[in-house]
Amino acid sequence: MAKIFYTGNREAKLLSKIESSKERERIKTINTIRDNIDIFSNKLSMKLIETGLVETVSKSSIENQIARCLDTLCKAEDFDIDYMIAPLRTLISNPNIASLYLTAFIVEKLINHKDVIDVYGSDEDIYYCIQKELTAILSNV
């Protein structure tokens, strides 16, 4: 009797594990942000201003806008997140979803805020600044 081989079964399992690990990481990141919105928005706004990526007349206004963006991220559905990050999806390979979402927020929406004078640096510079602060928050948990 001949054996029946299911081609792609191992590959399908491997891809499923990769996707589920990405989903777990996404959920962990969003839950950590949800628990630390105030701390993260404060540190991030300070870092963006200190590095000269965002020039503003009011640090607290930027902090509030970032906190609102983080709150929106925590409550958003997957489609809304994917829609927001679509223009920056190819910015780097294997990006962090939260860092990409915040980068999109800064370059598309925060730049038009009344208290922001200008946003400097490339999209990659902003992403890496955000990612550095997010990594610090995630490693403390």
Tab-separated table of C-alpha atoms in Angstrom, residues 15-81:
chain	number	residue	atom	x	y	z
A	15	LEU	CA	4.383	29.185	9.328
A	16	SER	CA	1.586	28.820	11.857
A	17	LYS	CA	4.101	28.904	14.725
A	18	ILE	CA	5.752	32.007	13.276
A	19	GLU	CA	2.415	33.780	12.881
A	20	SER	CA	1.271	32.844	16.381
A	21	SER	CA	4.557	34.047	17.882
A	22	LYS	CA	4.182	37.348	16.041
A	23	GLU	CA	0.624	37.655	17.343
A	24	ARG	CA	1.743	36.882	20.918
A	25	GLU	CA	4.459	39.527	20.642
A	26	ARG	CA	1.945	42.046	19.315
A	27	ILE	CA	-0.473	41.358	22.179
A	28	LYS	CA	2.334	41.534	24.759
A	29	THR	CA	3.529	44.857	23.364
A	30	ILE	CA	0.056	46.397	23.355
A	31	ASN	CA	-0.695	45.140	26.873
A	32	THR	CA	2.596	46.547	28.170
A	33	ILE	CA	1.852	49.893	26.542
A	34	ARG	CA	-1.661	49.886	28.004
A	35	ASP	CA	-0.206	49.417	31.492
A	36	ASN	CA	2.458	52.121	31.025
A	37	ILE	CA	0.866	54.793	28.821
A	38	ASP	CA	1.816	57.738	31.028
A	39	ILE	CA	5.397	56.632	31.608
A	40	PHE	CA	5.970	55.744	27.973
A	41	SER	CA	4.424	58.927	26.576
A	42	ASN	CA	6.518	61.026	28.972
A	43	LYS	CA	9.790	59.265	28.109
A	44	LEU	CA	9.063	59.252	24.398
A	45	SER	CA	8.103	62.911	24.194
A	46	MET	CA	11.245	63.857	26.135
A	47	LYS	CA	13.446	61.737	23.872
A	48	LEU	CA	11.905	63.134	20.679
A	49	ILE	CA	12.464	66.689	21.904
A	50	GLU	CA	15.975	66.033	23.285
A	51	THR	CA	17.171	64.408	20.076
A	52	GLY	CA	15.767	67.282	18.040
A	53	LEU	CA	13.366	65.136	16.046
A	54	VAL	CA	10.373	67.191	17.205
A	55	GLU	CA	10.491	70.921	17.823
A	56	THR	CA	7.612	72.205	19.916
A	57	VAL	CA	6.413	75.047	22.091
A	58	SER	CA	4.850	72.713	24.676
A	59	LYS	CA	6.292	69.389	25.814
A	60	SER	CA	3.157	68.557	27.790
A	61	SER	CA	1.007	69.007	24.702
A	62	ILE	CA	3.180	66.533	22.770
A	63	GLU	CA	3.053	64.132	25.704
A	64	ASN	CA	-0.754	64.328	25.765
A	65	GLN	CA	-0.981	63.717	22.016
A	66	ILE	CA	1.290	60.679	22.261
A	67	ALA	CA	-0.713	59.350	25.226
A	68	ARG	CA	-3.905	59.724	23.177
A	69	CYS	CA	-2.286	57.936	20.257
A	70	LEU	CA	-1.185	55.092	22.531
A	71	ASP	CA	-4.673	54.830	23.989
A	72	THR	CA	-6.090	54.662	20.457
A	73	LEU	CA	-3.542	51.980	19.570
A	74	CYS	CA	-4.574	49.877	22.567
A	75	LYS	CA	-8.248	50.075	21.599
A	76	ALA	CA	-7.823	49.798	17.816
A	77	GLU	CA	-8.727	46.773	15.771
A	78	ASP	CA	-6.169	45.044	13.570
A	79	PHE	CA	-7.572	46.608	10.394
A	80	ASP	CA	-7.248	50.137	11.810
A	81	ILE	CA	-3.665	49.491	12.880
